[in-house]
Tab-separated table of C-alpha atoms and ligand atoms in Angstrom:
chain	number	residue	atom	x	y	z
A	26	UNK	CA	-16.466	12.339	26.498
A	27	UNK	CA	-13.453	10.171	24.465
A	28	UNK	CA	-13.127	13.083	21.906
A	29	UNK	CA	-10.101	11.943	18.362
A	30	UNK	CA	-7.256	14.925	18.057
A	31	UNK	CA	-6.410	15.758	14.804
A	32	UNK	CA	-2.744	16.360	14.193
A	33	UNK	CA	-0.486	17.664	12.240
A	34	UNK	CA	1.927	16.147	11.195
A	35	UNK	CA	4.339	17.834	8.859
A	36	UNK	CA	4.361	19.981	12.537
A	37	UNK	CA	3.196	17.737	15.411
A	38	UNK	CA	0.501	20.286	16.040
A	39	UNK	CA	-2.938	19.861	16.916
A	40	UNK	CA	-5.582	21.305	14.935
A	41	UNK	CA	-9.243	20.345	16.380
A	42	UNK	CA	-10.462	17.553	18.022
A	43	UNK	CA	-13.953	15.902	18.076
A	44	UNK	CA	-15.860	14.202	20.306
A	45	UNK	CA	-17.112	10.623	19.246
A	46	UNK	CA	-20.269	9.194	19.891
A	47	UNK	CA	-21.876	8.217	22.514
A	48	UNK	CA	-24.372	4.362	22.481
A	49	UNK	CA	-27.441	6.079	21.887
A	50	UNK	CA	-26.136	8.249	19.826
A	51	UNK	CA	-24.776	5.718	17.337
A	52	UNK	CA	-28.360	3.816	17.064
A	53	UNK	CA	-29.918	7.112	16.624
A	54	UNK	CA	-27.784	7.528	13.158
A	55	UNK	CA	-27.763	4.315	11.833
A	56	UNK	CA	-32.040	4.461	12.570
A	57	UNK	CA	-32.570	6.809	10.824
A	58	UNK	CA	-30.132	5.334	7.990
A	59	UNK	CA	-32.494	2.788	7.685
A	60	UNK	CA	-34.933	5.193	7.209
A	61	UNK	CA	-33.284	7.031	4.775
A	62	UNK	CA	-32.450	3.705	2.808
A	63	UNK	CA	-36.618	2.823	2.306
A	64	UNK	CA	-36.752	6.083	0.740
A	65	UNK	CA	-33.644	5.767	-1.340
A	66	UNK	CA	-33.728	1.998	-2.572
A	67	UNK	CA	-37.481	3.319	-5.207
A	68	UNK	CA	-35.914	6.278	-6.021
A	69	UNK	CA	-34.484	6.099	-10.584
A	70	UNK	CA	-31.790	5.462	-11.631
A	71	UNK	CA	-31.899	9.164	-12.796
A	72	UNK	CA	-32.780	11.008	-9.828
A	73	UNK	CA	-29.203	9.592	-7.882
A	74	UNK	CA	-26.767	10.440	-11.131
A	75	UNK	CA	-28.033	13.309	-10.843
A	76	UNK	CA	-27.216	13.793	-6.398
A	77	UNK	CA	-23.836	12.220	-7.598
A	78	UNK	CA	-22.964	15.088	-10.242
A	79	UNK	CA	-23.508	17.384	-8.357
A	80	UNK	CA	-21.076	15.657	-5.899
A	81	UNK	CA	-19.024	15.089	-8.667
A	82	UNK	CA	-19.522	19.161	-8.878
A	83	UNK	CA	-19.244	19.801	-4.814
A	84	UNK	CA	-15.814	18.369	-4.854
A	85	UNK	CA	-14.286	20.143	-8.256
A	86	UNK	CA	-15.598	23.197	-6.346
A	87	UNK	CA	-14.098	22.055	-3.657
A	88	UNK	CA	-11.000	21.006	-4.090
A	89	UNK	CA	-8.311	23.619	-3.014
A	90	UNK	CA	-9.895	23.544	0.330
A	91	UNK	CA	-10.634	19.642	0.424
A	92	UNK	CA	-6.624	18.948	-0.563
A	93	UNK	CA	-5.222	21.511	2.204
A	94	UNK	CA	-7.859	19.395	5.151
A	95	UNK	CA	-5.927	16.369	3.451
A	96	UNK	CA	-2.531	17.672	3.662
A	97	UNK	CA	-3.386	18.845	7.029
A	98	UNK	CA	-4.698	16.405	8.891
A	99	UNK	CA	-2.342	13.732	7.835
A	100	UNK	CA	0.841	14.820	5.539
A	101	UNK	CA	-0.260	14.783	1.610
A	102	UNK	CA	2.211	16.676	-0.241
A	103	UNK	CA	-1.118	19.435	-1.516
A	104	UNK	CA	-0.697	18.215	-5.446
A	105	UNK	CA	-1.297	14.240	-4.911
A	106	UNK	CA	-4.054	15.495	-2.756
A	107	UNK	CA	-5.702	17.823	-5.104
A	108	UNK	CA	-5.232	14.735	-7.836
A	109	UNK	CA	-6.793	12.612	-5.429
A	110	UNK	CA	-10.282	14.989	-4.697
A	111	UNK	CA	-9.941	15.569	-8.624
A	112	UNK	CA	-9.980	11.683	-8.709
A	113	UNK	CA	-12.967	11.470	-6.672
A	114	UNK	CA	-15.277	12.445	-9.309
A	115	UNK	CA	-14.034	10.781	-11.439
A	116	UNK	CA	-15.420	8.269	-9.060
A	117	UNK	CA	-18.560	9.731	-9.192
A	118	UNK	CA	-19.026	10.581	-12.874
A	119	UNK	CA	-17.921	7.631	-14.085
A	120	UNK	CA	-21.117	5.031	-12.119
A	121	UNK	CA	-24.012	7.991	-12.171
A	122	UNK	CA	-22.827	7.027	-15.985
A	123	UNK	CA	-22.818	3.429	-15.711
A	124	UNK	CA	-24.439	1.961	-12.381
A	125	UNK	CA	-27.597	1.380	-14.291
A	126	UNK	CA	-25.867	-0.550	-16.796
A	127	UNK	CA	-24.436	-2.970	-14.252
A	128	UNK	CA	-27.166	-3.451	-11.976
A	129	UNK	CA	-30.081	-3.990	-14.790
A	130	UNK	CA	-31.898	-7.471	-15.148
A	131	UNK	CA	-30.259	-9.873	-16.790
A	132	UNK	CA	-32.705	-12.492	-18.771
A	133	UNK	CA	-32.059	-16.516	-18.903
A	134	UNK	CA	-33.359	-18.631	-20.860
A	135	UNK	CA	-34.850	-21.950	-18.546
A	136	UNK	CA	-38.584	-23.680	-19.457
A	137	UNK	CA	-39.644	-20.779	-17.086
A	138	UNK	CA	-42.133	-19.058	-18.618
A	139	UNK	CA	-39.719	-15.980	-17.563
A	140	UNK	CA	-36.725	-16.011	-15.793
A	141	UNK	CA	-34.248	-13.732	-14.853
A	142	UNK	CA	-32.366	-12.328	-12.598
A	143	UNK	CA	-32.039	-8.767	-11.148
A	144	UNK	CA	-29.871	-6.807	-8.483
A	145	UNK	CA	-31.595	-5.268	-5.336
A	146	UNK	CA	-30.450	-2.491	-2.808
A	147	UNK	CA	-28.601	-4.752	0.901
A	148	UNK	CA	-29.036	-2.007	2.834
A	149	UNK	CA	-26.995	0.031	5.666
A	150	UNK	CA	-23.618	-0.256	4.521
A	151	UNK	CA	-21.109	-0.127	7.564
A	152	UNK	CA	-17.682	1.518	5.671
A	153	UNK	CA	-14.497	0.898	7.810
A	154	UNK	CA	-12.233	2.792	6.122
A	155	UNK	CA	-8.531	4.053	6.502
A	156	UNK	CA	-6.564	7.628	6.459
A	157	UNK	CA	-4.159	7.008	3.293
A	158	UNK	CA	-7.048	8.728	0.727
A	159	UNK	CA	-8.981	9.697	3.119
A	160	UNK	CA	-11.358	11.204	1.031
A	161	UNK	CA	-11.164	9.077	-2.197
A	162	UNK	CA	-10.978	5.529	-0.337
A	163	UNK	CA	-14.363	6.531	1.185
A	164	UNK	CA	-15.750	7.460	-2.414
A	165	UNK	CA	-14.558	4.262	-4.225
A	166	UNK	CA	-17.125	2.309	-1.711
A	167	UNK	CA	-19.574	5.725	-1.976
A	168	UNK	CA	-20.613	6.485	-4.857
A	169	UNK	CA	-20.377	3.041	-6.204
A	170	UNK	CA	-23.030	1.748	-3.321
A	171	UNK	CA	-24.764	4.809	-3.404
A	172	UNK	CA	-26.245	4.721	-7.106
A	173	UNK	CA	-26.935	1.581	-6.778
A	174	UNK	CA	-29.552	2.399	-3.413
A	175	UNK	CA	-27.530	1.048	-0.521
A	176	UNK	CA	-27.062	3.753	2.138
A	177	UNK	CA	-23.905	4.345	3.297
A	178	UNK	CA	-22.343	4.553	7.398
A	179	UNK	CA	-18.279	5.544	7.484
A	180	UNK	CA	-15.894	4.873	10.474
A	181	UNK	CA	-13.087	7.201	9.413
A	182	UNK	CA	-9.835	6.691	10.700
A	183	UNK	CA	-9.470	8.584	13.670
A	184	UNK	CA	-7.065	10.586	12.718
A	185	UNK	CA	-8.351	12.129	9.772
A	186	UNK	CA	-11.773	12.896	11.633
A	187	UNK	CA	-11.801	16.867	9.552
A	188	UNK	CA	-12.207	14.546	6.152
A	189	UNK	CA	-15.250	12.623	7.794
A	190	UNK	CA	-17.442	15.369	8.403
A	191	UNK	CA	-16.136	16.896	4.918
A	192	UNK	CA	-17.372	13.949	3.759
A	193	UNK	CA	-21.385	13.233	4.913
A	194	UNK	CA	-21.205	17.357	4.673
A	195	UNK	CA	-20.190	17.000	1.000
A	196	UNK	CA	-23.491	14.490	0.813
A	197	UNK	CA	-25.542	17.166	1.988
A	198	UNK	CA	-24.625	20.550	-0.015
A	199	UNK	CA	-25.126	18.341	-3.477
A	200	UNK	CA	-28.811	17.082	-2.316
A	201	UNK	CA	-28.797	14.212	-0.741
A	202	UNK	CA	-31.122	13.820	1.662
A	203	UNK	CA	-30.023	13.203	5.838
A	204	UNK	CA	-29.028	9.707	6.114
A	205	UNK	CA	-27.298	8.897	3.204
A	206	UNK	CA	-24.151	8.483	3.971
A	207	UNK	CA	-23.410	9.207	7.967
A	208	UNK	CA	-19.738	10.121	9.297
A	209	UNK	CA	-19.883	8.150	13.474
A	210	UNK	CA	-17.103	9.542	14.747
A	211	UNK	CA	-16.580	6.126	17.240
A	212	UNK	CA	-13.196	4.882	17.814
A	213	UNK	CA	-12.056	0.953	17.260
A	214	UNK	CA	-13.456	-0.376	20.453
A	215	UNK	CA	-17.192	0.944	18.990
A	216	UNK	CA	-17.245	-1.080	15.748
A	217	UNK	CA	-18.513	-4.264	16.933
A	218	UNK	CA	-21.344	-3.241	18.171
A	219	UNK	CA	-21.269	-1.419	14.797
A	220	UNK	CA	-21.166	-4.535	13.125
A	221	UNK	CA	-23.222	-6.626	15.374
A	222	UNK	CA	-26.608	-3.512	14.712
A	223	UNK	CA	-29.780	-5.631	13.300
A	224	UNK	CA	-30.391	-2.806	11.015
A	225	UNK	CA	-26.899	-3.068	9.692
A	226	UNK	CA	-26.792	-5.212	5.772
A	227	UNK	CA	-23.138	-6.299	5.089
A	228	UNK	CA	-19.519	-4.005	5.891
A	229	UNK	CA	-16.441	-3.273	4.102
A	230	UNK	CA	-13.485	-2.866	5.676
A	231	UNK	CA	-9.954	-0.661	3.932
A	232	UNK	CA	-7.225	-1.598	6.607
A	233	UNK	CA	-4.138	-3.256	7.839
A	234	UNK	CA	-4.587	-6.800	7.865
A	235	UNK	CA	-4.954	-7.411	12.072
A	236	UNK	CA	-8.044	-4.871	11.687
A	237	UNK	CA	-9.450	-7.213	8.749
A	238	UNK	CA	-9.047	-10.238	10.376
A	239	UNK	CA	-10.888	-8.514	13.066
A	240	UNK	CA	-13.865	-7.262	11.412
A	241	UNK	CA	-14.049	-9.445	8.926
A	242	UNK	CA	-15.112	-12.295	11.958
A	243	UNK	CA	-16.899	-10.389	13.374
A	244	UNK	CA	-18.805	-10.227	10.350
A	245	UNK	CA	-18.896	-13.685	9.543
A	246	UNK	CA	-19.463	-14.152	13.043
A	247	UNK	CA	-23.047	-11.688	12.470
A	248	UNK	CA	-23.894	-13.648	9.152
A	249	UNK	CA	-22.684	-10.179	7.790
A	250	UNK	CA	-21.559	-9.723	3.975
A	251	UNK	CA	-17.731	-8.605	3.651
A	252	UNK	CA	-15.098	-7.047	2.022
A	253	UNK	CA	-12.375	-6.798	2.982
A	254	UNK	CA	-9.642	-4.282	1.117
A	255	UNK	CA	-6.293	-5.205	2.885
A	256	UNK	CA	-2.217	-4.172	3.386
A	257	UNK	CA	0.736	-5.921	0.254
A	258	UNK	CA	3.971	-5.852	-0.434
A	259	UNK	CA	3.601	-5.270	-4.318
A	260	UNK	CA	6.269	-7.090	-5.758
A	261	UNK	CA	7.916	-5.207	-8.965
A	262	UNK	CA	10.159	-7.322	-10.759
A	263	UNK	CA	12.924	-5.063	-13.297
A	264	UNK	CA	14.389	-7.518	-15.580
A	265	UNK	CA	17.127	-6.714	-18.006
A	266	UNK	CA	15.504	-6.184	-20.472
A	267	UNK	CA	14.043	-2.957	-19.116
A	268	UNK	CA	14.652	0.228	-19.703
A	269	UNK	CA	16.395	1.183	-16.487
A	270	UNK	CA	16.188	5.279	-16.583
A	271	UNK	CA	12.105	4.625	-16.451
A	272	UNK	CA	12.599	1.387	-14.364
A	273	UNK	CA	13.917	4.343	-11.553
A	274	UNK	CA	11.582	6.657	-11.874
A	275	UNK	CA	8.689	3.899	-11.718
A	276	UNK	CA	10.467	2.826	-8.707
A	277	UNK	CA	10.878	5.663	-7.293
A	278	UNK	CA	7.957	7.073	-8.138
A	279	UNK	CA	6.447	3.961	-6.409
A	280	UNK	CA	8.144	3.960	-3.510
A	281	UNK	CA	7.107	7.830	-2.567
A	282	UNK	CA	3.938	8.708	-3.658
A	283	UNK	CA	2.172	9.921	-1.198
A	284	UNK	CA	4.922	9.315	1.506
A	285	UNK	CA	5.537	5.647	0.932
A	286	UNK	CA	1.850	4.902	2.238
A	287	UNK	CA	0.490	3.714	-0.462
A	288	UNK	CA	-1.261	0.453	-0.525
A	289	UNK	CA	-1.119	-0.705	-3.404
A	290	UNK	CA	3.006	0.770	-3.935
A	291	UNK	CA	6.049	-0.421	-5.108
A	292	UNK	CA	6.995	-1.851	-1.488
A	293	UNK	CA	10.025	-5.259	-2.493
A	294	UNK	CA	11.698	-3.914	-5.982
A	295	UNK	CA	12.973	-7.769	-7.002
A	296	UNK	CA	15.858	-6.611	-9.789
A	297	UNK	CA	17.847	-9.418	-12.239
A	298	UNK	CA	21.643	-10.513	-11.736
A	299	UNK	CA	22.541	-8.963	-15.110
A	300	UNK	CA	21.414	-5.101	-14.081
A	301	UNK	CA	21.172	-5.053	-10.562
A	302	UNK	CA	24.231	-3.144	-9.537
A	303	UNK	CA	22.968	-0.730	-12.528
A	304	UNK	CA	20.022	-0.132	-11.566
A	305	UNK	CA	21.355	-0.148	-7.757
A	306	UNK	CA	23.529	2.678	-8.731
A	307	UNK	CA	21.060	4.906	-10.484
A	308	UNK	CA	18.254	4.329	-7.847
A	309	UNK	CA	19.942	5.164	-4.989
A	310	UNK	CA	21.138	8.408	-6.900
A	311	UNK	CA	17.806	9.677	-7.601
A	312	UNK	CA	16.150	8.316	-3.951
A	313	UNK	CA	18.361	10.498	-2.378
A	314	UNK	CA	17.543	13.517	-4.585
A	315	UNK	CA	14.421	13.469	-3.874
A	316	UNK	CA	13.083	15.912	-1.457
A	317	UNK	CA	11.865	15.135	2.019
A	318	UNK	CA	9.800	18.868	3.646
A	319	UNK	CA	7.023	20.193	3.419
A	320	UNK	CA	3.742	19.039	2.579
A	321	UNK	CA	2.202	22.016	1.410
A	322	UNK	CA	5.760	22.948	-0.947
A	323	UNK	CA	4.815	22.146	-4.627
A	324	UNK	CA	8.742	21.777	-4.740
A	325	UNK	CA	8.909	18.548	-1.741
A	326	UNK	CA	8.385	15.067	-3.300
A	327	UNK	CA	7.543	13.447	-0.241
A	328	UNK	CA	6.309	14.857	3.522
A	329	UNK	CA	6.164	13.106	6.191
A	330	UNK	CA	3.961	9.888	7.412
A	331	UNK	CA	0.925	10.068	8.967
A	332	UNK	CA	1.783	9.965	12.510
A	333	UNK	CA	4.653	9.679	14.608
A	334	UNK	CA	3.312	6.665	15.949
A	335	UNK	CA	3.064	4.587	12.843
A	336	UNK	CA	6.893	6.687	12.008
A	337	UNK	CA	8.299	5.141	14.827
A	338	UNK	CA	6.851	1.548	13.882
A	339	UNK	CA	8.095	1.545	10.538
A	340	UNK	CA	11.271	2.318	12.281
A	341	UNK	CA	11.934	-0.875	14.299
A	342	UNK	CA	11.215	-3.085	11.046
A	343	UNK	CA	13.996	-0.896	9.122
A	344	UNK	CA	16.223	-2.422	12.199
A	345	UNK	CA	14.382	-5.470	12.767
A	346	UNK	CA	15.803	-6.167	8.844
A	347	UNK	CA	18.882	-5.074	9.363
A	348	UNK	CA	19.538	-7.411	12.330
A	349	UNK	CA	17.685	-9.956	10.579
A	350	UNK	CA	20.985	-9.202	7.621
A	351	UNK	CA	19.571	-7.073	5.101
A	352	UNK	CA	21.729	-3.216	4.726
A	353	UNK	CA	21.589	-0.097	4.704
A	354	UNK	CA	22.024	1.312	1.345
A	355	UNK	CA	20.474	5.018	2.752
A	356	UNK	CA	18.437	6.615	4.834
A	357	UNK	CA	16.731	4.554	8.266
A	358	UNK	CA	17.511	7.588	10.997
A	359	UNK	CA	14.727	8.846	12.170
A	360	UNK	CA	15.041	12.793	11.466
A	361	UNK	CA	15.613	15.198	14.566
A	362	UNK	CA	13.126	17.779	14.661
A	363	UNK	CA	9.481	18.063	14.533
A	364	UNK	CA	6.806	15.842	12.547
A	365	UNK	CA	7.309	12.407	11.384
A	366	UNK	CA	9.241	12.391	8.931
A	367	UNK	CA	10.908	9.385	8.007
A	368	UNK	CA	13.687	9.486	4.915
A	369	UNK	CA	13.680	7.898	1.781
A	370	UNK	CA	16.042	4.620	2.543
A	371	UNK	CA	17.066	1.316	0.709
A	372	UNK	CA	17.444	-1.893	2.345
A	373	UNK	CA	19.479	-4.660	-0.176
A	374	UNK	CA	20.898	-8.137	0.589
A	375	UNK	CA	16.761	-8.644	0.745
A	376	UNK	CA	15.283	-12.241	1.269
A	377	UNK	CA	12.963	-14.299	2.425
A	378	UNK	CA	11.936	-14.607	6.550
A	379	UNK	CA	13.047	-10.994	6.695
A	380	UNK	CA	10.690	-8.765	8.166
A	381	UNK	CA	11.043	-6.137	5.428
A	382	UNK	CA	10.172	-9.270	2.890
A	383	UNK	CA	7.252	-11.490	5.404
A	384	UNK	CA	6.068	-7.862	5.757
A	385	UNK	CA	4.134	-4.499	4.911
A	386	UNK	CA	6.848	-1.590	4.592
A	387	UNK	CA	4.131	0.758	4.970
A	388	UNK	CA	6.667	4.687	4.672
A	389	UNK	CA	9.428	5.373	2.046
A	390	UNK	CA	11.429	2.274	2.712
A	391	UNK	CA	12.509	0.293	-0.371
A	392	UNK	CA	13.620	-3.699	-0.452
A	393	UNK	CA	15.596	-4.560	-2.882
A	394	UNK	CA	15.820	-8.218	-3.714
A	395	UNK	CA	18.443	-10.281	-6.380
A	396	UNK	CA	17.084	-12.740	-8.626
A	397	UNK	CA	19.029	-15.461	-10.248
A	398	UNK	CA	16.891	-14.793	-13.433
A	399	UNK	CA	13.423	-14.540	-14.295
A	400	UNK	CA	11.523	-17.680	-13.037
A	401	UNK	CA	13.451	-17.416	-10.012
A	402	UNK	CA	11.980	-13.152	-10.229
A	403	UNK	CA	8.516	-14.931	-10.099
A	404	UNK	CA	9.097	-17.271	-6.847
A	405	UNK	CA	10.628	-14.877	-5.322
A	406	UNK	CA	7.969	-12.430	-6.171
A	407	UNK	CA	4.501	-14.839	-5.353
A	408	UNK	CA	6.545	-16.338	-1.773
A	409	UNK	CA	4.357	-13.063	0.208
A	410	UNK	CA	2.122	-13.820	2.412
A	411	UNK	CA	0.074	-11.257	0.334
A	412	UNK	CA	-1.554	-9.813	-3.348
A	413	UNK	CA	-2.975	-7.226	-3.707
A	414	UNK	CA	-0.943	-5.445	-6.813
A	415	UNK	CA	2.633	-6.507	-8.867
A	416	UNK	CA	4.344	-4.707	-11.563
A	417	UNK	CA	6.544	-5.840	-14.153
A	418	UNK	CA	9.425	-3.387	-16.121
A	419	UNK	CA	10.579	-4.781	-19.197
A	420	UNK	CA	11.693	-4.542	-22.952
A	421	UNK	CA	9.419	-6.703	-23.988
A	422	UNK	CA	6.524	-6.309	-23.339
A	423	UNK	CA	4.811	-9.585	-24.469
A	424	UNK	CA	6.819	-11.309	-21.862
A	425	UNK	CA	5.342	-8.723	-19.826
A	426	UNK	CA	2.072	-10.356	-19.876
A	427	UNK	CA	3.369	-13.535	-19.459
A	428	UNK	CA	4.953	-12.650	-16.868
A	429	UNK	CA	1.993	-11.360	-15.259
A	430	UNK	CA	-0.109	-13.720	-15.870
A	431	UNK	CA	1.856	-15.681	-13.293
A	432	UNK	CA	1.614	-13.142	-10.590
A	433	UNK	CA	-0.787	-14.129	-7.468
A	434	UNK	CA	-2.216	-10.711	-6.742
A	435	UNK	CA	-4.569	-9.274	-7.801
A	436	UNK	CA	-3.945	-6.066	-9.933
A	437	UNK	CA	-0.328	-6.383	-12.402
A	438	UNK	CA	0.470	-4.247	-13.848
A	439	UNK	CA	3.687	-3.938	-17.112
A	440	UNK	CA	5.760	-1.242	-17.960
A	441	UNK	CA	3.827	1.197	-15.473
A	442	UNK	CA	2.646	1.725	-11.927
A	443	UNK	CA	0.149	-0.143	-10.869
A	444	UNK	CA	-3.070	1.994	-9.322
A	445	UNK	CA	-7.193	2.070	-9.261
A	446	UNK	CA	-9.041	3.079	-12.277
A	447	UNK	CA	-13.047	2.771	-11.029
A	448	UNK	CA	-13.628	1.030	-15.026
A	449	UNK	CA	-11.337	-1.985	-13.677
A	450	UNK	CA	-11.837	-4.153	-10.092
A	451	UNK	CA	-9.577	-3.902	-7.592
A	452	UNK	CA	-8.530	-5.967	-4.284
A	453	UNK	CA	-6.030	-8.500	-3.963
A	454	UNK	CA	-6.214	-12.194	-2.825
A	455	UNK	CA	-4.108	-13.944	0.249
A	456	UNK	CA	-3.760	-11.733	3.813
A	457	UNK	CA	-4.385	-8.807	1.071
A	458	UNK	CA	-8.861	-9.700	1.270
A	459	UNK	CA	-11.322	-11.036	-0.760
A	460	UNK	CA	-13.847	-8.768	-2.857
A	461	UNK	CA	-13.387	-5.901	-5.291
A	462	UNK	CA	-14.108	-2.570	-5.683
A	463	UNK	CA	-15.185	0.163	-8.401
A	464	UNK	CA	-16.328	-1.253	-12.158
A	465	UNK	CA	-19.396	-3.775	-12.736
A	466	UNK	CA	-18.218	-5.828	-10.244
A	467	UNK	CA	-17.761	-3.512	-7.233
A	468	UNK	CA	-21.071	-2.148	-7.473
A	469	UNK	CA	-22.760	-5.663	-7.250
A	470	UNK	CA	-21.010	-6.936	-3.675
A	471	UNK	CA	-23.927	-5.457	-1.909
A	472	UNK	CA	-26.126	-6.391	-3.883
A	473	UNK	CA	-29.617	-9.184	-3.652
A	474	UNK	CA	-28.875	-10.885	-7.051
A	475	UNK	CA	-31.669	-12.090	-7.012
A	476	UNK	CA	-33.097	-14.578	-8.928
A	477	UNK	CA	-36.928	-14.254	-10.516
A	478	UNK	CA	-39.330	-17.606	-12.052
A	479	UNK	CA	-42.388	-17.293	-13.634
A	480	UNK	CA	-43.775	-20.360	-14.123
B	1179	NAP	P1	-6.189	0.069	10.164
B	1179	NAP	O1	-4.899	0.626	11.123
B	1179	NAP	O2	-6.111	-0.827	9.800
B	1179	NAP	O3	-7.105	1.129	10.377
B	1179	NAP	C1	-8.223	1.552	9.072
B	1179	NAP	C2	-9.624	1.021	9.906
B	1179	NAP	O4	-9.778	0.347	11.004
B	1179	NAP	C3	-9.366	2.467	10.578
B	1179	NAP	O5	-10.706	3.304	10.432
B	1179	NAP	C4	-9.358	1.361	12.064
B	1179	NAP	O6	-9.912	3.041	13.389
B	1179	NAP	C5	-9.812	0.951	11.994
B	1179	NAP	N1	-9.676	-0.528	12.909
B	1179	NAP	C6	-8.671	-0.207	13.698
B	1179	NAP	N2	-8.197	-1.411	13.946
B	1179	NAP	C7	-9.462	-1.779	14.282
B	1179	NAP	C8	-10.373	-3.224	14.863
B	1179	NAP	N3	-9.454	-4.351	15.247
B	1179	NAP	N4	-11.527	-3.658	14.551
B	1179	NAP	C9	-12.162	-2.121	13.767
B	1179	NAP	N5	-12.583	-1.360	13.240
B	1179	NAP	C10	-10.448	-1.809	13.621
B	1179	NAP	O7	-4.812	0.572	8.796
B	1179	NAP	P2	-4.770	2.336	8.333
B	1179	NAP	O8	-3.356	2.663	9.261
B	1179	NAP	O9	-5.387	3.690	8.991
B	1179	NAP	O10	-4.671	2.273	7.459
B	1179	NAP	C11	-3.325	1.419	6.468
B	1179	NAP	C12	-3.067	0.560	6.032
B	1179	NAP	O11	-4.839	-0.463	4.731
B	1179	NAP	C13	-2.153	0.038	5.315
B	1179	NAP	O12	-2.200	-1.698	5.681
B	1179	NAP	C14	-2.833	-0.453	3.755
B	1179	NAP	O13	-1.416	-1.683	3.118
B	1179	NAP	C15	-4.216	-0.468	4.142
B	1179	NAP	N6	-4.642	-0.011	2.922
B	1179	NAP	C16	-5.562	-0.955	1.827
B	1179	NAP	C17	-5.866	-0.471	0.726
B	1179	NAP	C18	-6.619	-1.053	-0.590
B	1179	NAP	O14	-8.028	-0.885	-1.268
B	1179	NAP	N7	-6.202	-2.617	-0.302
B	1179	NAP	C19	-6.447	0.553	0.366
B	1179	NAP	C20	-6.056	1.601	1.355
B	1179	NAP	C21	-5.208	1.159	2.401
B	1179	NAP	P3	-9.124	4.021	13.938
B	1179	NAP	O15	-8.005	4.894	13.555
B	1179	NAP	O16	-9.642	4.470	15.200
B	1179	NAP	O17	-7.625	2.735	14.749
């Protein structure tokens, strides 16, 4: 029987091993889930909301315990792990309070005596999830889907199976019946059989472009709805009228938060020529001053990457970019000792065609790009196969908004970091995926949008 292994990336020590499920155990769990759907879909919004508020209570009550588990399994600094659990509770409460309003019938005037649109749940939804926000990514899918009357099957990343099991358990603790959220400990090779299972209605994946291509193709082959939330290489345009200190603070936190492993992290810094040297000097100082270290130490600014193989892959990307002509300003060396650490790194002279420009760097490595003027900066920002988020830093909000409207991305923020918020849709275009999570748009993704016509 194969097993997944959780390894603390700060120390390299094994935390636990978890047995993977066999094909027959997977089928049994999917069948139980489908059985639960038959009942759950008929529960009132009021009853579902009561459970969902209870789920938020459980998350808040166990915040320290869950935060520590996330930090141990994937290396997020402890303060950010706590914030992740708080955000999960917010999303649960938001959908508990708004699901009914988002899914109410919509009367349409036609030549029928009565015609309207009604939203009905699709059934068992498979969620393939990444390790980088091990609680939040799952809740971001599960809270709206379950409030809508669907049920969820979770295939979480192999390195965070402790978090995955806790997620299933906390639904039970909140009073949801068995089968509403089910954890399947399976490898990525076992995902295709789950997608093909006749009781699976749809699939959502948050993860890399490669995983998205594979899961999206399988969903298409089986004519099942899919949502893909994939990687990004978010551009931040730093204009000559920006408040430089503020811009540097945003750039530093944006690149180093979650140890550099956020889909909407600031990755390409496109700086106008007029302030390029000043920005670079301050950015270098701030990035160097950020303390790398033990993620459980409250003074740490950023911790290790989630796995040693991911750290080594990032280092290869840095070296490839340098071979292609990028200049190393700081960092770029794997530190000695245990753990999956990688230092804050700045690459300059980055240009289209280089690894650091064309692909996602999932770690604390900033690619700095010089632009002649505003129009050039916009062209460079859009010269990407990704389209998840983008930022504009400027002293003129109107100018920033005009630029935001010209950027090819799903989420464009002016004078602050791109962030997800349950009140607004979240998702990407181009190779960053399709479909939306959060807000009314997110909850409607896994619904049968049904027309009723009474002649
Ligand atoms: P990943 O390697 O793609 O893994 C994500 C999930 O997909 C894991 O559960 C993984 O399982 C599974 N998986 C991998 N390959 C698969 C395949 N061929 N078929 C089926 N399942 C497969 O991504 P990651 O390294 O965990 O996460 C980092 C990536 O996620 C980055 O690109 C990041 O930008 C993206 N991301 C996007 C968003 C967003 O909202 N757009 C949010 C967070 C992260 P195993 O662990 O068992 O391999």
